[in-house]
Short mmCIF file of C-alpha atoms in Angstrom, two decimals:
data_model
loop_
_atom_site.label_atom_id
_atom_site.label_comp_id
_atom_site.label_asym_id
_atom_site.label_seq_id
_atom_site.Cartn_x
_atom_site.Cartn_y
_atom_site.Cartn_z
CA MET U 1 81.72 119.77 176.12
CA LEU U 2 79.08 122.32 176.88
CA VAL U 3 79.29 123.81 180.37
CA THR U 4 76.48 126.22 180.95
CA SER U 5 76.94 128.75 183.70
CA GLU U 6 73.40 128.14 184.85
CA ILE U 7 73.68 124.83 186.51
CA LEU U 8 70.73 124.41 188.74
CA LEU U 9 68.79 121.92 190.81
CA SER U 10 65.08 122.09 190.25
CA ALA U 11 61.97 120.06 190.77
CA ARG U 12 61.45 119.94 187.04
CA GLY U 13 64.98 118.34 186.72
CA ILE U 14 64.09 115.90 189.43
CA ARG U 15 60.96 114.88 187.65
CA ARG U 16 62.94 114.48 184.42
CA GLY U 17 65.41 112.24 186.19
CA MET U 18 62.63 110.19 187.67
CA ARG U 19 61.22 109.59 184.16
CA LYS U 20 64.65 108.70 182.71
CA MET U 21 65.42 106.15 185.33
CA PHE U 22 61.92 104.72 185.84
CA ALA U 23 62.14 101.85 183.42
CA LEU U 24 65.53 100.72 184.81
CA ALA U 25 64.10 101.06 188.30
CA LEU U 26 61.49 98.40 187.53
CA PHE U 27 64.36 96.03 187.00
CA ILE U 28 66.03 97.13 190.20
CA VAL U 29 63.05 95.71 192.13
CA PRO U 30 64.03 92.01 191.37
CA TYR U 31 67.65 92.97 191.86
CA GLY U 32 66.68 94.25 195.31
CA MET U 33 64.68 91.07 195.93
CA ALA U 34 67.88 89.09 195.17
CA PHE U 35 69.72 91.05 197.81
CA GLY U 36 66.95 90.67 200.31
CA ALA U 37 66.77 86.93 199.82
CA ALA U 38 70.53 86.53 199.84
CA ALA U 39 70.72 88.58 203.06
CA ILE U 40 68.32 86.31 204.84
CA ASP U 41 70.25 83.34 203.47
CA SER U 42 73.49 84.79 204.93
CA GLY U 43 71.95 84.98 208.40
CA MET U 44 71.14 88.71 208.30
CA SER U 45 67.84 89.83 209.87
CA ALA U 46 65.13 91.28 207.65
CA ALA U 47 65.27 94.60 209.55
CA HIS U 48 69.03 94.78 208.95
CA ALA U 49 68.65 94.04 205.22
CA VAL U 50 66.02 96.67 204.63
CA THR U 51 67.79 99.22 206.72
CA MET U 52 70.96 98.64 204.84
CA SER U 53 69.25 99.26 201.54
CA VAL U 54 67.90 102.52 202.94
CA PHE U 55 71.13 103.83 204.34
CA VAL U 56 73.78 102.38 202.07
CA PHE U 57 71.96 102.28 198.68
CA SER U 58 74.64 100.26 196.91
CA GLY U 59 74.18 96.79 195.49
CA ALA U 60 77.97 96.26 195.31
CA ALA U 61 78.69 97.31 198.80
CA GLN U 62 75.73 95.45 200.25
CA PHE U 63 76.36 92.14 198.42
CA ALA U 64 80.03 92.34 199.41
CA SER U 65 79.10 92.86 203.04
CA LEU U 66 77.07 89.67 203.02
CA GLU U 67 80.15 87.61 202.83
CA LEU U 68 81.52 89.11 206.03
CA TRP U 69 78.31 89.78 207.90
CA SER U 70 78.58 86.79 210.14
CA SER U 71 82.28 86.95 210.62
CA ALA U 72 83.88 88.51 213.61
CA SER U 73 85.76 91.22 211.69
CA THR U 74 83.89 94.48 211.47
CA ILE U 75 87.02 96.17 210.20
CA SER U 76 87.36 93.80 207.24
CA LEU U 77 83.79 94.33 206.38
CA LEU U 78 84.12 98.13 206.39
CA LEU U 79 87.28 98.02 204.38
CA VAL U 80 85.67 95.89 201.74
CA VAL U 81 82.78 98.33 201.65
CA LEU U 82 85.23 101.18 201.17
CA ALA U 83 87.05 99.31 198.38
CA VAL U 84 84.02 98.52 196.39
CA SER U 85 82.61 101.98 196.83
CA ALA U 86 85.81 103.84 195.94
CA ARG U 87 84.67 104.01 192.39
CA PHE U 88 82.08 106.60 193.55
CA ILE U 89 84.96 108.96 194.16
CA LEU U 90 85.75 108.68 190.46
CA LEU U 91 82.13 109.07 189.38
CA GLY U 92 81.84 112.12 191.61
CA ALA U 93 84.99 113.63 190.14
CA SER U 94 83.59 112.96 186.66
CA LEU U 95 80.45 114.93 187.35
CA SER U 96 82.28 117.74 189.22
CA PRO U 97 82.39 120.08 186.21
CA TRP U 98 78.69 120.37 186.62
CA VAL U 99 77.89 119.43 190.17
CA ASN U 100 80.51 121.74 191.64
CA LYS U 101 78.62 124.71 190.22
CA LEU U 102 75.95 124.14 192.84
CA ASN U 103 76.46 125.53 196.32
CA ARG U 104 77.85 123.09 198.82
CA PRO U 105 74.66 122.17 200.72
CA GLN U 106 73.00 121.41 197.41
CA ARG U 107 75.94 119.39 196.30
CA LEU U 108 76.09 117.37 199.46
CA ALA U 109 72.35 116.67 199.27
CA ALA U 110 72.33 115.84 195.55
CA LEU U 111 75.28 113.44 195.77
CA THR U 112 73.49 111.23 198.19
CA MET U 113 71.70 109.93 195.23
CA LEU U 114 74.79 109.21 193.13
CA SER U 115 74.56 105.66 191.63
CA ASP U 116 76.09 104.07 188.60
CA PRO U 117 73.03 104.12 186.30
CA ASN U 118 72.02 107.73 186.96
CA PHE U 119 75.72 108.76 186.79
CA ALA U 120 75.99 107.32 183.32
CA ASP U 121 72.68 108.87 182.18
CA CYS U 122 73.62 112.25 183.64
CA ARG U 123 77.13 112.43 182.43
CA ASN U 124 75.87 111.78 178.92
CA ALA U 125 73.08 114.42 179.37
CA PHE U 126 75.43 117.05 180.84
CA GLN U 127 77.78 116.61 177.91
CA ASN U 128 74.87 117.32 175.66
CA GLY U 129 73.63 120.46 177.41
CA GLU U 130 71.54 119.27 180.27
CA SER U 131 72.05 121.77 183.10
CA ASP U 132 69.76 120.52 185.87
CA ILE U 133 71.37 118.37 188.51
CA GLY U 134 67.83 117.51 189.62
CA ARG U 135 68.12 114.84 186.94
CA LEU U 136 70.67 113.00 189.04
CA VAL U 137 68.55 113.38 192.16
CA GLY U 138 65.32 112.25 190.54
CA GLY U 139 66.94 109.33 188.91
CA GLY U 140 68.57 108.35 192.13
CA LEU U 141 65.30 108.64 194.04
CA VAL U 142 63.39 106.15 191.86
CA LEU U 143 66.40 103.73 191.93
CA TRP U 144 66.53 104.03 195.64
CA ALA U 145 62.84 103.51 196.08
CA ALA U 146 62.90 100.44 193.85
CA TRP U 147 65.92 99.09 195.68
CA ILE U 148 64.30 99.42 199.11
CA ILE U 149 60.96 98.02 197.94
CA GLY U 150 62.78 95.10 196.23
CA THR U 151 64.75 94.35 199.39
CA ALA U 152 61.59 94.39 201.44
CA ILE U 153 59.88 92.02 199.12
CA GLY U 154 62.94 89.83 198.90
CA VAL U 155 63.28 89.33 202.65
CA VAL U 156 59.78 88.18 202.81
CA ILE U 157 59.20 86.11 199.83
CA GLY U 158 62.53 85.74 198.14
CA GLN U 159 63.09 82.33 199.56
CA ALA U 160 59.85 81.16 198.04
CA PHE U 161 61.19 81.83 194.60
CA GLY U 162 64.40 79.97 195.20
CA ASP U 163 67.69 81.23 193.97
CA LEU U 164 67.04 84.31 191.83
CA HIS U 165 70.19 83.44 189.85
CA ARG U 166 67.85 81.15 188.02
CA PHE U 167 66.19 84.19 186.60
CA GLY U 168 69.44 85.76 185.52
CA ILE U 169 69.13 88.82 187.67
CA ASP U 170 72.70 88.64 188.71
CA VAL U 171 73.81 89.65 185.23
CA LEU U 172 71.72 92.79 185.38
CA MET U 173 74.60 95.18 186.16
CA PRO U 174 77.25 93.85 183.77
CA SER U 175 74.67 93.67 180.96
CA TYR U 176 73.53 97.19 181.58
CA PHE U 177 77.00 98.51 181.85
CA ALA U 178 78.09 96.83 178.69
CA ALA U 179 75.20 98.41 176.88
CA LEU U 180 76.18 101.85 178.33
CA LEU U 181 79.77 101.41 177.21
CA LEU U 182 78.66 100.66 173.72
CA ALA U 183 76.34 103.73 173.78
CA GLY U 184 79.27 105.89 174.93
CA TRP U 185 81.67 104.47 172.30
CA GLY U 186 79.12 104.94 169.65
CA SER U 187 78.78 108.60 170.34
CA GLU U 188 82.23 109.51 171.66
CA TRP U 189 84.74 107.28 169.91
CA GLU U 190 88.15 108.98 169.82
CA GLY U 191 90.28 106.13 168.44
CA ALA U 192 93.27 105.24 170.61
CA ARG U 193 92.19 107.76 173.23
CA THR U 194 89.16 105.55 173.74
CA TRP U 195 90.37 102.02 173.32
CA LEU U 196 93.80 102.27 174.88
CA PRO U 197 92.60 103.26 178.29
CA ALA U 198 89.82 100.55 177.97
CA ILE U 199 92.31 97.82 177.19
CA MET U 200 94.47 98.91 180.13
CA ALA U 201 91.48 98.91 182.44
CA ALA U 202 90.41 95.49 181.23
CA LEU U 203 93.91 94.05 181.79
CA ILE U 204 94.33 95.54 185.31
CA ALA U 205 90.80 94.46 186.23
CA ILE U 206 91.42 90.80 185.30
CA THR U 207 94.95 90.51 186.71
CA GLY U 208 93.88 92.42 189.86
CA MET U 209 90.95 90.14 190.50
CA HIS U 210 93.03 87.33 191.95
CA VAL U 211 95.86 89.37 193.27
CA LEU U 212 94.17 92.25 195.02
CA PRO U 213 91.51 92.39 197.82
CA PRO U 214 87.88 92.58 196.53
CA GLY U 215 87.05 95.88 194.86
CA TRP U 216 90.61 97.08 194.59
CA ASN U 217 90.97 95.74 191.07
CA ILE U 218 88.17 98.03 189.92
CA VAL U 219 89.73 101.09 191.49
CA CYS U 220 93.21 100.26 190.13
CA ALA U 221 91.85 99.54 186.72
CA ALA U 222 90.02 102.84 186.70
CA MET U 223 93.06 104.75 187.86
CA ALA U 224 95.24 103.01 185.29
CA GLY U 225 92.82 103.78 182.52
CA GLY U 226 92.65 107.31 183.61
CA ALA U 227 96.38 107.61 183.68
CA VAL U 228 96.65 106.19 180.15
CA GLY U 229 93.97 108.61 179.06
CA GLY U 230 95.94 111.49 180.52
CA LEU U 231 99.26 110.36 179.04
CA ILE U 232 97.80 110.03 175.56
CA HIS U 233 96.22 113.34 175.80
CA GLY U 234 99.52 115.16 176.13
CA ARG U 235 99.57 118.67 177.27
CA MET W 1 74.20 88.59 213.89
CA ASP W 2 70.53 88.70 214.81
CA ALA W 3 68.56 91.96 214.74
CA SER W 4 71.04 93.45 217.17
CA LEU W 5 71.82 97.09 217.80
CA TYR W 6 75.38 96.36 216.90
CA GLY W 7 74.22 95.34 213.47
CA PHE W 8 72.44 98.66 212.98
CA PHE W 9 75.55 100.40 214.12
CA ILE W 10 77.60 98.72 211.42
CA ILE W 11 74.99 99.63 208.89
CA ILE W 12 75.25 103.25 209.79
CA LEU W 13 79.01 103.08 209.46
CA MET W 14 78.66 101.48 206.11
CA GLY W 15 76.27 104.21 205.06
CA LEU W 16 78.68 106.87 206.19
CA ILE W 17 81.56 105.32 204.32
CA VAL W 18 79.64 104.94 201.11
CA TYR W 19 78.28 108.52 201.34
CA ALA W 20 81.84 109.80 201.92
CA THR W 21 82.90 108.15 198.64
CA ARG W 22 79.88 109.72 196.94
CA VAL W 23 80.94 113.28 197.84
CA ALA W 24 84.70 112.85 197.95
CA GLY W 25 85.21 113.10 194.22
CA SER W 26 83.38 116.38 193.94
CA GLU W 27 85.01 117.80 197.04
CA LEU W 28 88.52 116.88 195.83
CA MET W 29 87.86 118.40 192.42
CA SER W 30 86.84 121.66 193.93
CA LEU W 31 90.50 121.97 194.97
CA PHE W 32 91.76 121.68 191.43
CA ASP W 33 91.11 123.52 188.19
CA LEU W 34 89.82 121.47 185.29
CA THR W 35 92.46 121.44 182.65
CA PRO W 36 91.83 119.68 179.30
CA ARG W 37 94.21 116.94 180.39
CA LEU W 38 92.44 116.49 183.66
CA GLU W 39 89.16 116.27 181.82
CA ALA W 40 90.67 113.55 179.56
CA ILE W 41 91.76 111.64 182.58
CA LEU W 42 88.29 111.84 184.24
CA LYS W 43 86.61 110.78 181.01
CA ALA W 44 88.92 107.83 180.66
CA MET W 45 88.38 106.91 184.34
CA ALA W 46 84.61 106.97 184.02
CA SER W 47 84.49 104.48 181.16
CA SER W 48 87.30 102.50 182.71
CA VAL W 49 85.14 101.81 185.76
CA LEU W 50 82.48 100.35 183.58
CA VAL W 51 84.98 98.36 181.54
CA ALA W 52 86.56 96.94 184.73
CA ILE W 53 83.24 95.92 186.18
CA VAL W 54 81.99 94.26 182.98
CA VAL W 55 85.32 92.50 182.31
CA SER W 56 85.75 91.21 185.88
CA GLU W 57 82.18 89.93 186.06
CA CYS W 58 82.75 88.06 182.81
CA ALA W 59 86.08 86.67 183.99
CA SER W 60 84.91 85.60 187.35
CA GLY W 61 81.71 83.92 186.30
CA ASP W 62 81.48 80.97 183.94
CA LEU W 63 80.40 81.05 180.32
CA ARG W 64 76.93 82.15 181.51
CA VAL W 65 77.98 85.71 182.40
CA ALA W 66 80.14 86.14 179.34
CA ALA W 67 77.31 84.84 177.10
CA ALA W 68 74.82 87.19 178.80
CA VAL W 69 77.09 90.22 178.27
CA THR W 70 77.75 89.21 174.62
CA VAL W 71 74.01 88.94 173.92
CA ALA W 72 73.37 92.19 175.68
CA SER W 73 76.11 93.82 173.57
CA ILE W 74 74.72 92.52 170.31
CA THR W 75 71.24 93.49 171.30
CA MET W 76 72.45 97.01 172.16
CA LEU W 77 74.07 97.35 168.75
CA ALA W 78 70.84 96.21 167.17
CA PHE W 79 68.30 98.22 169.20
CA LYS W 80 70.31 100.97 170.72
CA ASN W 81 68.39 100.70 173.92
CA PRO W 82 70.23 99.80 177.13
CA LEU W 83 67.13 98.28 178.84
CA ILE W 84 66.32 96.04 175.98
CA ALA W 85 70.01 94.99 175.86
CA MET W 86 69.94 94.32 179.58
CA SER W 87 66.82 92.20 179.21
CA GLY W 88 68.56 90.23 176.54
CA GLY W 89 71.44 89.53 178.88
CA ILE W 90 69.14 88.54 181.73
CA VAL W 91 67.09 86.14 179.51
CA THR W 92 70.34 84.63 178.23
CA ALA W 93 71.61 84.00 181.80
CA ALA W 94 68.20 82.54 182.80
CA ALA W 95 68.34 80.25 179.82
CA PHE W 96 71.78 79.01 180.77
CA SER W 97 70.61 78.36 184.33
CA PHE W 98 67.59 76.55 182.96
CA MET W 99 69.67 74.33 180.73
CA SER W 100 72.29 73.38 183.33
#
């Protein structure tokens, strides 16, 4: 792992990040439309849906909140949001070798744009010598813009298209993540150090699905996988 | 809930919670030194999150999601491009929806 001492956050890095994530962002528009349409379907107002995409910027948390939006329990809703978002803690920790070299205001600003796709892109890039955290910010900005635009379109015309599941948009994230995993395994395969944590994570994720509250299975699976990775590593 | 102020209040809270999770990892790690073992743990956690998400999506959906992910994976191995792979998955899922 290369860790340059000159980690920075620059406009050039931001532009690079924007370019890297731009193509994926085009797909995020229909994904946002799916959320917008589903939100209206669940009884949420258009204003709420778009505002949520602006302030929350998380498909997982937002879709999860739809189930509970019309219920009386705000606390349950917020706990579910916390559970499905807890994985961001792990993503942030993963990027910390680089991100923590920024000063605190920069860090706190940059991390607003942390999302799964630009995390994966950046972690890979940082491991290969990228030193500009702007890449994370720029990538996040285009994803965020696409998400908001998609939501706005979705609340207006989503219903006219019918259920966007018909177009397979709901498999966007698992398909993309599967591809990212294969990319990572292709370049960083370390034998048992790679597959043993993965198997553990898969097992915990599946068994946790029906036993744990929503989102907790992901967190537990990730922690279990991490623990296995740490144990194998030895001292 | 209609377009009520309470709704916006909840949205702000949601936003704060999610933002907190976005910065918490980095803040926590500033308290610890990065040993090789800790690095191994973080690395394993990062890919475990992806594994967990993919696997639970496949397990909770019907054949459609698993088929989409399978096609996406094969496409990825063939073309080495995540977006092409993702498109392959989406098209597969759409085809399933179309046929059922």
